[in-house]
């Protein structure tokens, strides 16, 4: 929908996506340090504003350079939000001695995010049919700005246990150093979160498995809902080391069947995957030193790792489709295996 009637070639679209990915990778850790040194709530506010400007650029300048500007702004906005949100939520809970509630809250956030994909997709389609991309774009600008207004109301507990006069680069280096002792948790988040890149191929799976094009949206609409179910269960059940391994086996089974009904198995895989993702993200937040002033930076280190590992997911898809991705999931499951 973003590139509808843009006149851009496939090569230009590929370059634009590369610009977006590169911007996100380069800005990820530095933006985490900004959140730690200055304000995590401020980063969330700025994230919404930058992404609003990205949509505006796409609407006002529907050309290659307009899209390039928008993707740079979008990448910067996403980097500012990444790390800052998790750190702010954890700090707010820690301020009241409720750190143990992070897994439940993280599960709720993940659940709502996935469920929201369904009505958002319906509304976006309706807006596009009524007023084309300009209408959908300007409504998106308004929603991004509204998210910044909401973020302004987030509480932000004071953080003064460290050196209040430490500079930005000192904060950045502190975060990088603190990621080393807990590297196992950082690597686990990077590996597991990277798997989410496979979600982009769900519609292609439906088409490859002989779902009529007209029915592809309806055939895949249940997948984020099953993912939401898995995320919700993560707030109630403990993680077992075999869950991600089971997810990989289910995905491989679905790929071998390669029929429309196999999408149900893809949904089961996605639910199991989101269950594990909530738990590894929570484990990382618990492993970060409670007295650190660089929580967002450490979280961003894991995020940048996931951006890099995501290329392995893309490569697996190119080389062997869903079967290869399932094998990659099995490998990642073995790497992060934590017997209980």
Tab-separated table of N, CA and C in Angstrom, residues 26-108:
chain	number	residue	atom	x	y	z
A	26	UNK	N	22.202	1.803	12.418
A	26	UNK	CA	23.188	2.802	12.824
A	26	UNK	C	22.709	3.595	14.038
A	27	UNK	N	21.407	3.875	14.098
A	27	UNK	CA	20.883	4.744	15.165
A	27	UNK	C	20.473	3.982	16.415
A	28	UNK	N	20.402	2.648	16.356
A	28	UNK	CA	19.831	1.866	17.440
A	28	UNK	C	20.515	2.106	18.790
A	29	UNK	N	21.789	1.789	18.892
A	29	UNK	CA	22.485	1.923	20.174
A	29	UNK	C	22.664	3.390	20.585
A	30	UNK	N	23.087	4.292	19.678
A	30	UNK	CA	23.185	5.701	20.072
A	30	UNK	C	21.874	6.275	20.597
A	31	UNK	N	20.742	5.852	20.026
A	31	UNK	CA	19.458	6.364	20.508
A	31	UNK	C	19.128	5.804	21.883
A	32	UNK	N	19.562	4.577	22.150
A	32	UNK	CA	19.369	4.032	23.488
A	32	UNK	C	20.127	4.836	24.527
A	33	UNK	N	21.327	5.253	24.187
A	33	UNK	CA	22.112	6.088	25.101
A	33	UNK	C	21.454	7.456	25.302
A	34	UNK	N	20.821	7.985	24.260
A	34	UNK	CA	20.091	9.257	24.402
A	34	UNK	C	18.977	9.100	25.430
A	35	UNK	N	18.250	7.967	25.361
A	35	UNK	CA	17.169	7.716	26.318
A	35	UNK	C	17.711	7.617	27.740
A	36	UNK	N	18.874	6.977	27.890
A	36	UNK	CA	19.466	6.831	29.224
A	36	UNK	C	20.027	8.146	29.753
A	37	UNK	N	20.649	8.918	28.882
A	37	UNK	CA	21.299	10.152	29.329
A	37	UNK	C	20.298	11.276	29.560
A	38	UNK	N	19.237	11.305	28.785
A	38	UNK	CA	18.301	12.424	28.882
A	38	UNK	C	16.928	11.961	29.369
A	39	UNK	N	16.052	11.523	28.477
A	39	UNK	CA	14.696	11.171	28.906
A	39	UNK	C	14.147	10.056	28.021
A	40	UNK	N	13.708	8.985	28.670
A	40	UNK	CA	13.091	7.892	27.922
A	40	UNK	C	11.711	8.304	27.408
A	41	UNK	N	10.973	9.012	28.227
A	41	UNK	CA	9.673	9.516	27.773
A	41	UNK	C	9.861	10.484	26.621
A	42	UNK	N	10.872	11.326	26.689
A	42	UNK	CA	11.142	12.269	25.607
A	42	UNK	C	11.462	11.564	24.307
A	43	UNK	N	12.169	10.428	24.391
A	43	UNK	CA	12.473	9.658	23.182
A	43	UNK	C	11.204	9.091	22.559
A	44	UNK	N	10.268	8.648	23.392
A	44	UNK	CA	9.008	8.120	22.864
A	44	UNK	C	8.202	9.214	22.183
A	45	UNK	N	8.197	10.398	22.771
A	45	UNK	CA	7.497	11.533	22.159
A	45	UNK	C	8.136	11.876	20.813
A	46	UNK	N	9.457	11.968	20.798
A	46	UNK	CA	10.176	12.304	19.566
A	46	UNK	C	9.982	11.226	18.504
A	47	UNK	N	9.877	9.965	18.929
A	47	UNK	CA	9.667	8.864	17.987
A	47	UNK	C	8.380	9.057	17.203
A	48	UNK	N	7.289	9.371	17.897
A	48	UNK	CA	6.015	9.579	17.223
A	48	UNK	C	6.055	10.758	16.266
A	49	UNK	N	6.738	11.836	16.669
A	49	UNK	CA	6.837	13.029	15.814
A	49	UNK	C	7.629	12.716	14.555
A	50	UNK	N	8.770	12.043	14.702
A	50	UNK	CA	9.585	11.702	13.534
A	50	UNK	C	8.823	10.801	12.565
A	51	UNK	N	8.087	9.832	13.100
A	51	UNK	CA	7.336	8.941	12.228
A	51	UNK	C	6.166	9.661	11.565
A	52	UNK	N	5.603	10.661	12.251
A	52	UNK	CA	4.574	11.486	11.613
A	52	UNK	C	5.161	12.255	10.435
A	53	UNK	N	6.355	12.810	10.611
A	53	UNK	CA	7.024	13.517	9.513
A	53	UNK	C	7.365	12.552	8.369
A	54	UNK	N	7.644	11.293	8.718
A	54	UNK	CA	7.928	10.300	7.673
A	54	UNK	C	6.706	10.097	6.787
A	55	UNK	N	5.542	9.916	7.399
A	55	UNK	CA	4.316	9.765	6.609
A	55	UNK	C	4.043	11.015	5.789
A	56	UNK	N	4.267	12.178	6.383
A	56	UNK	CA	4.038	13.429	5.661
A	56	UNK	C	4.942	13.532	4.436
A	57	UNK	N	6.198	13.107	4.588
A	57	UNK	CA	7.130	13.142	3.458
A	57	UNK	C	6.653	12.226	2.343
A	58	UNK	N	6.134	11.054	2.723
A	58	UNK	CA	5.641	10.112	1.708
A	58	UNK	C	4.433	10.658	0.955
A	59	UNK	N	3.587	11.421	1.671
A	59	UNK	CA	2.389	11.959	1.032
A	59	UNK	C	2.720	13.184	0.179
A	60	UNK	N	3.525	14.092	0.728
A	60	UNK	CA	3.806	15.367	0.050
A	60	UNK	C	4.800	15.179	-1.087
A	61	UNK	N	5.773	14.291	-0.903
A	61	UNK	CA	6.802	14.078	-1.930
A	61	UNK	C	6.807	12.612	-2.365
A	62	UNK	N	5.798	12.171	-3.121
A	62	UNK	CA	5.707	10.762	-3.522
A	62	UNK	C	6.679	10.412	-4.646
A	63	UNK	N	7.961	10.613	-4.374
A	63	UNK	CA	9.024	10.317	-5.327
A	63	UNK	C	10.085	9.508	-4.607
A	64	UNK	N	11.109	9.080	-5.328
A	64	UNK	CA	12.167	8.291	-4.708
A	64	UNK	C	12.794	9.038	-3.535
A	65	UNK	N	13.141	10.322	-3.735
A	65	UNK	CA	13.815	11.071	-2.684
A	65	UNK	C	12.873	11.376	-1.529
A	66	UNK	N	11.578	11.559	-1.817
A	66	UNK	CA	10.624	11.753	-0.738
A	66	UNK	C	10.478	10.506	0.111
A	67	UNK	N	10.423	9.353	-0.568
A	67	UNK	CA	10.353	8.094	0.177
A	67	UNK	C	11.646	7.844	0.951
A	68	UNK	N	12.793	8.199	0.358
A	68	UNK	CA	14.074	8.016	1.048
A	68	UNK	C	14.116	8.842	2.333
A	69	UNK	N	13.680	10.114	2.232
A	69	UNK	CA	13.628	10.963	3.427
A	69	UNK	C	12.702	10.351	4.480
A	70	UNK	N	11.549	9.876	4.023
A	70	UNK	CA	10.605	9.280	4.959
A	70	UNK	C	11.165	8.059	5.658
A	71	UNK	N	11.889	7.223	4.922
A	71	UNK	CA	12.442	6.020	5.541
A	71	UNK	C	13.562	6.341	6.520
A	72	UNK	N	14.326	7.383	6.249
A	72	UNK	CA	15.338	7.810	7.222
A	72	UNK	C	14.657	8.271	8.514
A	73	UNK	N	13.618	9.084	8.368
A	73	UNK	CA	12.881	9.568	9.539
A	73	UNK	C	12.221	8.413	10.288
A	74	UNK	N	11.665	7.467	9.524
A	74	UNK	CA	11.017	6.313	10.146
A	74	UNK	C	12.040	5.463	10.902
A	75	UNK	N	13.205	5.255	10.313
A	75	UNK	CA	14.238	4.477	10.983
A	75	UNK	C	14.716	5.142	12.262
A	76	UNK	N	14.881	6.469	12.211
A	76	UNK	CA	15.300	7.200	13.411
A	76	UNK	C	14.227	7.129	14.496
A	77	UNK	N	12.964	7.286	14.082
A	77	UNK	CA	11.875	7.219	15.054
A	77	UNK	C	11.778	5.857	15.701
A	78	UNK	N	11.907	4.799	14.905
A	78	UNK	CA	11.858	3.460	15.467
A	78	UNK	C	13.009	3.187	16.413
A	79	UNK	N	14.198	3.698	16.085
A	79	UNK	CA	15.361	3.501	16.952
A	79	UNK	C	15.179	4.219	18.291
A	80	UNK	N	14.568	5.392	18.266
A	80	UNK	CA	14.342	6.133	19.508
A	80	UNK	C	13.370	5.400	20.428
A	81	UNK	N	12.393	4.725	19.830
A	81	UNK	CA	11.406	3.998	20.632
A	81	UNK	C	11.980	2.697	21.182
A	82	UNK	N	12.809	2.029	20.364
A	82	UNK	CA	13.378	0.747	20.758
A	82	UNK	C	14.312	0.928	21.953
A	83	UNK	N	14.129	0.127	22.955
A	83	UNK	CA	14.965	0.232	24.155
A	83	UNK	C	14.387	1.192	25.167
A	84	UNK	N	13.990	2.377	24.722
A	84	UNK	CA	13.452	3.382	25.636
A	84	UNK	C	12.150	2.905	26.268
A	85	UNK	N	11.283	2.283	25.470
A	85	UNK	CA	9.991	1.849	25.995
A	85	UNK	C	10.160	0.773	27.058
A	86	UNK	N	10.948	-0.272	26.754
A	86	UNK	CA	11.161	-1.342	27.714
A	86	UNK	C	11.791	-0.820	28.997
A	87	UNK	N	12.783	0.070	28.847
A	87	UNK	CA	13.463	0.614	30.023
A	87	UNK	C	12.512	1.447	30.873
A	88	UNK	N	11.672	2.249	30.226
A	88	UNK	CA	10.725	3.092	30.967
A	88	UNK	C	9.721	2.233	31.728
A	89	UNK	N	9.181	1.214	31.072
A	89	UNK	CA	8.209	0.341	31.732
A	89	UNK	C	8.847	-0.363	32.932
A	90	UNK	N	10.049	-0.897	32.729
A	90	UNK	CA	10.693	-1.625	33.824
A	90	UNK	C	11.013	-0.688	34.986
A	91	UNK	N	11.506	0.501	34.684
A	91	UNK	CA	11.846	1.459	35.747
A	91	UNK	C	10.611	1.887	36.534
A	92	UNK	N	9.491	2.066	35.839
A	92	UNK	CA	8.257	2.449	36.536
A	92	UNK	C	7.817	1.346	37.490
A	93	UNK	N	7.925	0.102	37.061
A	93	UNK	CA	7.576	-1.010	37.939
A	93	UNK	C	8.564	-1.117	39.100
A	94	UNK	N	9.862	-0.950	38.784
A	94	UNK	CA	10.894	-1.070	39.820
A	94	UNK	C	10.743	0.008	40.881
A	95	UNK	N	10.281	1.185	40.478
A	95	UNK	CA	10.109	2.285	41.431
A	95	UNK	C	9.099	1.936	42.518
A	96	UNK	N	8.183	1.010	42.189
A	96	UNK	CA	7.176	0.573	43.159
A	96	UNK	C	7.445	-0.829	43.691
A	97	UNK	N	8.625	-1.377	43.360
A	97	UNK	CA	8.973	-2.709	43.812
A	97	UNK	C	8.195	-3.814	43.119
A	98	UNK	N	7.721	-3.546	41.906
A	98	UNK	CA	6.883	-4.518	41.184
A	98	UNK	C	7.589	-5.105	39.964
A	99	UNK	N	8.907	-5.267	40.031
A	99	UNK	CA	9.637	-5.800	38.879
A	99	UNK	C	9.117	-7.161	38.432
A	100	UNK	N	8.621	-7.964	39.384
A	100	UNK	CA	8.152	-9.297	39.032
A	100	UNK	C	6.906	-9.265	38.166
A	101	UNK	N	6.272	-8.102	38.048
A	101	UNK	CA	5.083	-7.968	37.212
A	101	UNK	C	5.423	-7.637	35.759
A	102	UNK	N	6.719	-7.502	35.456
A	102	UNK	CA	7.103	-7.093	34.099
A	102	UNK	C	6.667	-8.114	33.054
A	103	UNK	N	6.800	-9.398	33.345
A	103	UNK	CA	6.437	-10.405	32.352
A	103	UNK	C	4.956	-10.315	32.002
A	104	UNK	N	4.105	-10.092	33.012
A	104	UNK	CA	2.667	-9.996	32.752
A	104	UNK	C	2.350	-8.751	31.933
A	105	UNK	N	2.987	-7.632	32.289
A	105	UNK	CA	2.727	-6.392	31.555
A	105	UNK	C	3.279	-6.471	30.136
A	106	UNK	N	4.469	-7.037	29.994
A	106	UNK	CA	5.058	-7.200	28.669
A	106	UNK	C	4.176	-8.089	27.792
A	107	UNK	N	3.609	-9.135	28.396
A	107	UNK	CA	2.710	-10.022	27.660
A	107	UNK	C	1.466	-9.275	27.205
A	108	UNK	N	0.930	-8.403	28.064
A	108	UNK	CA	-0.260	-7.642	27.685
A	108	UNK	C	0.024	-6.685	26.541
